[in-house]
Short mmCIF file of C-alpha atoms in Angstrom, two decimals:
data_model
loop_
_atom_site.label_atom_id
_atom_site.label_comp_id
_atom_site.label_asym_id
_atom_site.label_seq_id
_atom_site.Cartn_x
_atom_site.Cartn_y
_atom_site.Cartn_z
CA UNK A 1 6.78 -2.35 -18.29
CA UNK A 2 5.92 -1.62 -15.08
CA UNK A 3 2.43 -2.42 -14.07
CA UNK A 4 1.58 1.06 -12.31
CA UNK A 5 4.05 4.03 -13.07
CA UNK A 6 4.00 7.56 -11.38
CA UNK A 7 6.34 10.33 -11.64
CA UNK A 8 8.06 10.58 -8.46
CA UNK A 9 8.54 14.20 -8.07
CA UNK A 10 9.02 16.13 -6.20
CA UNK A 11 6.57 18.88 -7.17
CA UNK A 12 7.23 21.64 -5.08
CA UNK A 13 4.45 23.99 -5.19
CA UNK A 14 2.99 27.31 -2.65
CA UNK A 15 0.15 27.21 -1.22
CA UNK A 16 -2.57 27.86 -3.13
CA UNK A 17 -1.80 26.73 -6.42
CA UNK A 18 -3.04 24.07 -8.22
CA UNK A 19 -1.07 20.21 -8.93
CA UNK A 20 -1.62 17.45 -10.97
CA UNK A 21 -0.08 14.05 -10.71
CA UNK A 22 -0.68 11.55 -13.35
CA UNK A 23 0.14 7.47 -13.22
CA UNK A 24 -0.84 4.86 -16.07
CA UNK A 25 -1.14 0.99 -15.73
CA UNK A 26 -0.76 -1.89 -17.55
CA UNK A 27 -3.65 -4.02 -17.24
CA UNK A 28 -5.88 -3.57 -18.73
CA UNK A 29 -8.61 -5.92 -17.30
CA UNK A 30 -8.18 -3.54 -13.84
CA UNK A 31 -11.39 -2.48 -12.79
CA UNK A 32 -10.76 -0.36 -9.32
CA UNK A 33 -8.29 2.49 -9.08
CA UNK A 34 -6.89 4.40 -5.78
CA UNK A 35 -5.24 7.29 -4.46
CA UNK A 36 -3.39 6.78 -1.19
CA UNK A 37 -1.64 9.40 0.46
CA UNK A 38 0.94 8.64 2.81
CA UNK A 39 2.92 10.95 5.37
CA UNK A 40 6.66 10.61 5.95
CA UNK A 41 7.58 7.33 7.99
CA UNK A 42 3.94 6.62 8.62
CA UNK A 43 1.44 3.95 6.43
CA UNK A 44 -0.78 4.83 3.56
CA UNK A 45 -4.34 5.74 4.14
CA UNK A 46 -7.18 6.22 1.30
CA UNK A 47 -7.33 9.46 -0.18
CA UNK A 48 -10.20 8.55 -2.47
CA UNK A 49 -11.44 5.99 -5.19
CA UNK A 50 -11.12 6.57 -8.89
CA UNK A 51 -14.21 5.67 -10.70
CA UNK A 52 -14.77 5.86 -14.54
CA UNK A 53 -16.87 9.08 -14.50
CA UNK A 54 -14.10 10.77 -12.47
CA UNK A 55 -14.75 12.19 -8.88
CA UNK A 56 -14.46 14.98 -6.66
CA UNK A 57 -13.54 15.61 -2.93
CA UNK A 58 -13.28 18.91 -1.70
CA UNK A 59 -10.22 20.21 -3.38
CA UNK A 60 -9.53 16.57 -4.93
CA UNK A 61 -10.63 15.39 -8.19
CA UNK A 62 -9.70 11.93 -9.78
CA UNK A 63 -10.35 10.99 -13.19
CA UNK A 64 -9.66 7.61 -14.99
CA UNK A 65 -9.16 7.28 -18.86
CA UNK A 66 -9.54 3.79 -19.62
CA UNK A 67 -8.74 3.67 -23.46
CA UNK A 68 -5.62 5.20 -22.24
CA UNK A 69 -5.19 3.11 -18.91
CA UNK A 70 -4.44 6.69 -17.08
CA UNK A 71 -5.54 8.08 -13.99
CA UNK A 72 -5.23 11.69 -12.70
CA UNK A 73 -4.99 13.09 -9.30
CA UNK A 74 -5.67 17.03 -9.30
CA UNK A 75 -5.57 19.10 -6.10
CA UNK A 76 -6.82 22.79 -6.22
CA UNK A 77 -5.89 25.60 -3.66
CA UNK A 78 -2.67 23.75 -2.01
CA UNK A 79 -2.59 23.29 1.78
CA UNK A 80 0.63 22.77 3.53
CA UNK A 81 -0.90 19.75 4.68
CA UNK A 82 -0.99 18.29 2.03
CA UNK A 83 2.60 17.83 1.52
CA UNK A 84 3.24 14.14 1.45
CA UNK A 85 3.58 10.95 -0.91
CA UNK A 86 0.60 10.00 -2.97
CA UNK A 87 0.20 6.55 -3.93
CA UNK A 88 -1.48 5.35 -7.17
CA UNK A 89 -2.90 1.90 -6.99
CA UNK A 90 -4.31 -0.53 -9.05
CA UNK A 91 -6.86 -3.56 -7.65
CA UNK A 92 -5.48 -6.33 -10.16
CA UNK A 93 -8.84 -8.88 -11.55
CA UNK A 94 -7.05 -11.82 -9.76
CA UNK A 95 -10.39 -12.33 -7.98
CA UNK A 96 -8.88 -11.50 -5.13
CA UNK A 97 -8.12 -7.48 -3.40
CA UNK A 98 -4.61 -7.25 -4.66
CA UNK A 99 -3.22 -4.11 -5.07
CA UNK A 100 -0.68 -2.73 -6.72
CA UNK A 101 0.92 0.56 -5.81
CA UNK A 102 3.17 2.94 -7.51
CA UNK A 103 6.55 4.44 -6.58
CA UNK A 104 4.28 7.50 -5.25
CA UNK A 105 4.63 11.07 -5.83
CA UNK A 106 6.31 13.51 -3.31
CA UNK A 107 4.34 16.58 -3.08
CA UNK A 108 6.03 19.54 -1.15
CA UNK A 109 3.88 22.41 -0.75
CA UNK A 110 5.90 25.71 0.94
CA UNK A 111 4.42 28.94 2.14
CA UNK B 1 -12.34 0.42 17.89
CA UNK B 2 -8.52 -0.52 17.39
CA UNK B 3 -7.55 -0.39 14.11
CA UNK B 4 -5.25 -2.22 12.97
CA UNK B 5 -2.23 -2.75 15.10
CA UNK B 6 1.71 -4.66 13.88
CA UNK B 7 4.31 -5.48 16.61
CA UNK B 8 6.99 -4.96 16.53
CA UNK B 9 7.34 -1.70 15.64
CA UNK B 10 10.98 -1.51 14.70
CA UNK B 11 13.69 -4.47 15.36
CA UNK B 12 17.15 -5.04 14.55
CA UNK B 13 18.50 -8.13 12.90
CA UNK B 14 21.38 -9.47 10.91
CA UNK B 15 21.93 -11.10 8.02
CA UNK B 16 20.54 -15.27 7.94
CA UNK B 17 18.58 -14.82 11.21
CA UNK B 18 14.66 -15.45 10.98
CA UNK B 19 12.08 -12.96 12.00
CA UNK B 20 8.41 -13.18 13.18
CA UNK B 21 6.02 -9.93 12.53
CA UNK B 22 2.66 -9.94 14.16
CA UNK B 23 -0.81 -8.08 12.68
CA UNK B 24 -3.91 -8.26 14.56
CA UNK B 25 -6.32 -6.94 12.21
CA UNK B 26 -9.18 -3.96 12.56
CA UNK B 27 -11.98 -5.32 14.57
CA UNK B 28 -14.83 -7.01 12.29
CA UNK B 29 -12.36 -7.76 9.67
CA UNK B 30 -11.39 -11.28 8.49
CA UNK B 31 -9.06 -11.23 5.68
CA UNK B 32 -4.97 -9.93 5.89
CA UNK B 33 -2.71 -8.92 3.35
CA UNK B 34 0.57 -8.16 3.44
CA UNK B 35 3.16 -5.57 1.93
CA UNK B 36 6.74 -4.97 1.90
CA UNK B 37 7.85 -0.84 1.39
CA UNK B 38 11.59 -0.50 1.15
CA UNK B 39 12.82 3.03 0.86
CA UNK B 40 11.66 5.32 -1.61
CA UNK B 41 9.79 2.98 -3.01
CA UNK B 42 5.88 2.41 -3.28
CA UNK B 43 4.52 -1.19 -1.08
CA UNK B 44 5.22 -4.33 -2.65
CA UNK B 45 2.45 -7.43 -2.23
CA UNK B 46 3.95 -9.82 -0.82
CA UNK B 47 0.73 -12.37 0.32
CA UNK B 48 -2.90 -12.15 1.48
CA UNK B 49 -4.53 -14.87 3.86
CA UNK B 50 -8.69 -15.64 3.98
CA UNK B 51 -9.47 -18.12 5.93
CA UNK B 52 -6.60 -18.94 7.74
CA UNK B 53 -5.21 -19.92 4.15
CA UNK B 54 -2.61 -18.04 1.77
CA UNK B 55 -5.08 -16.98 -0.95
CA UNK B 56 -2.76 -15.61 -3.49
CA UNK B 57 1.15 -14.50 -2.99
CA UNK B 58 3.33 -11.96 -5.16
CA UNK B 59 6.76 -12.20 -6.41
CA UNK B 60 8.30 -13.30 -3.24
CA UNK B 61 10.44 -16.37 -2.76
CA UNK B 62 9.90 -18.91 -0.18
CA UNK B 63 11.61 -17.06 2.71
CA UNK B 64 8.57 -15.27 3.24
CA UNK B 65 6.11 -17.22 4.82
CA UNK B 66 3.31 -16.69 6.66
CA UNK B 67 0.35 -17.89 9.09
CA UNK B 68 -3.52 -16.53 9.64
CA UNK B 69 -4.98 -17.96 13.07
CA UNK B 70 -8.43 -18.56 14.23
CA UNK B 71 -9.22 -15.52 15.05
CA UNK B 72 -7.93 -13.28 12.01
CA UNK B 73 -4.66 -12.40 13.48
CA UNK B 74 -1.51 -12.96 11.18
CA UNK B 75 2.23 -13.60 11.38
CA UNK B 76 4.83 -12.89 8.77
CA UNK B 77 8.19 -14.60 8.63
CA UNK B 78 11.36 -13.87 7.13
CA UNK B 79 13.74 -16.60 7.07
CA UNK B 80 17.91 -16.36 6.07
CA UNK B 81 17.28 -12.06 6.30
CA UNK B 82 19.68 -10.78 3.50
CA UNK B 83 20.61 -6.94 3.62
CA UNK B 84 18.03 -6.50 0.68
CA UNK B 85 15.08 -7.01 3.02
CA UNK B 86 15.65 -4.18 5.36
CA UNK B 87 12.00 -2.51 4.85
CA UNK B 88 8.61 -1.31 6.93
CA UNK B 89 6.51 -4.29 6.66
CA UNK B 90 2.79 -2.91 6.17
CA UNK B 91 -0.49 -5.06 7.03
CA UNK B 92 -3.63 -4.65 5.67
CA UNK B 93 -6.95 -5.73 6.94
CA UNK B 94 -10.21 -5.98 5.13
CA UNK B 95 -13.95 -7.37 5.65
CA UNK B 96 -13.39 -10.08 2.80
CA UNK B 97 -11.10 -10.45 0.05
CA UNK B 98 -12.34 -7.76 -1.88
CA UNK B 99 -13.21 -4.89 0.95
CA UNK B 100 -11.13 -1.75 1.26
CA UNK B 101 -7.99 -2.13 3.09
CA UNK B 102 -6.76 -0.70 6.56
CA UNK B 103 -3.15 -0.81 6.97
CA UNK B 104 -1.45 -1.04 10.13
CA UNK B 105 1.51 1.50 11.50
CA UNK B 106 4.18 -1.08 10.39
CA UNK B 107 6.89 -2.48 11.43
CA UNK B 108 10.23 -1.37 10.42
CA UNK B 109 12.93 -4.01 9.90
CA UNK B 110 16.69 -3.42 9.53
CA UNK B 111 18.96 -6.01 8.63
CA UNK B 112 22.68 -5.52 9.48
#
């Protein structure tokens, strides 16, 4: 199993609607949980952290379920900006920041 | 303040030469890691150095090697390049092993 999995997509979505994007992991023991987002050809950049009681940013909201090692990226009222890749990463408890990213999801929002 | 900056930014090699990339990491910021992306795919951890030492390394064979100097700065190498390792090579700086990381532009390596 792979230790973070994500849909790849593409979702292709017009603006204004709503998206979800889901990714689960496999160890357990992880304590921190990311979104990235990264633009075609360009490197990833934080989107936000994932804490346990879930969070929001703007349009973003991130929620982790721990008894089912999932984490949730939702984005509300679509941009065309926002097409791009998001990246769901894990901080593996090595004791040490390693993270561990997912395949990403392509998000293609159109007029 | 310059974040964090690779060189080169693209390069051309073929197949058994070696390869050098260079990160100087975001200013204030003393630990490196390092991540291979090939296409389509999300980045891969390939090593992290604190300290001017390797701190912990991921599923990457002894090819990849790499050096942290004095002053934070890194260097990945790629020995005997096989086809396979055509990728953008992504560094990532943080303030100590466990801060949030920066990443770099890359750099984007193809291997003919």
């Amino acid at each position: 199993r792979k230790e973070v999995e994500q849909d790849p997509g593409p979702f292709n979505v017009p603006e204004g609607a709503t998206v979800a994007f889901n990714c689960t992991y496999s160890n357990s023991a992880s304590q921190s949980f990311f979104w990235y987002r990264q633009d075609c050809r360009k490197e990833p950049k934080l989107l936000m952290s994932v804490y346990s009681s879930g969070n929001e940013d703007g349009r973003f909201t991130a929620q982790l379920n721990r008894a089912s090692q999932y984490i949730s990226l939702l984005i509300r009222d679509s941009k065309l900006s926002d097409s791009a890749t998001y990246l769901c990463v894990v901080n593996i408890p090595t004791g040490f920041q390693k993270l561990v990213f997912g395949t990403g999801t392509r998000l293609l929002v159109s007029p | 303040d310059a974040g964090v900056t690779q060189s080169p930014t693209h390069l051309i090699k073929t197949r058994g030469q070696q390869v050098t990339l260079r990160c100087s990491p975001k200013s204030g910021h003393d630990t490196v890691s390092w991540y291979q992306q090939a296409l389509g795919q999300g980045p891969q951890f390939i090593f992290q150095y604190y300290e001017e030492e390797e701190r912990q390394r991921g599923n990457f064979p002894d090819r990849f090697s790499g050096h942290q100097f004095p002053n934070y700065s890194s260097e990945l190498n790629v020995n005997a390049l096989l086809l396979g390792d055509s990728a953008l090579y992504l560094c990532a700086s943080s303030l100590s092993i466990t801060g949030e990381l920066f990443f770099g532009e890359g750099s984007r390596l193809t291997v003919l």
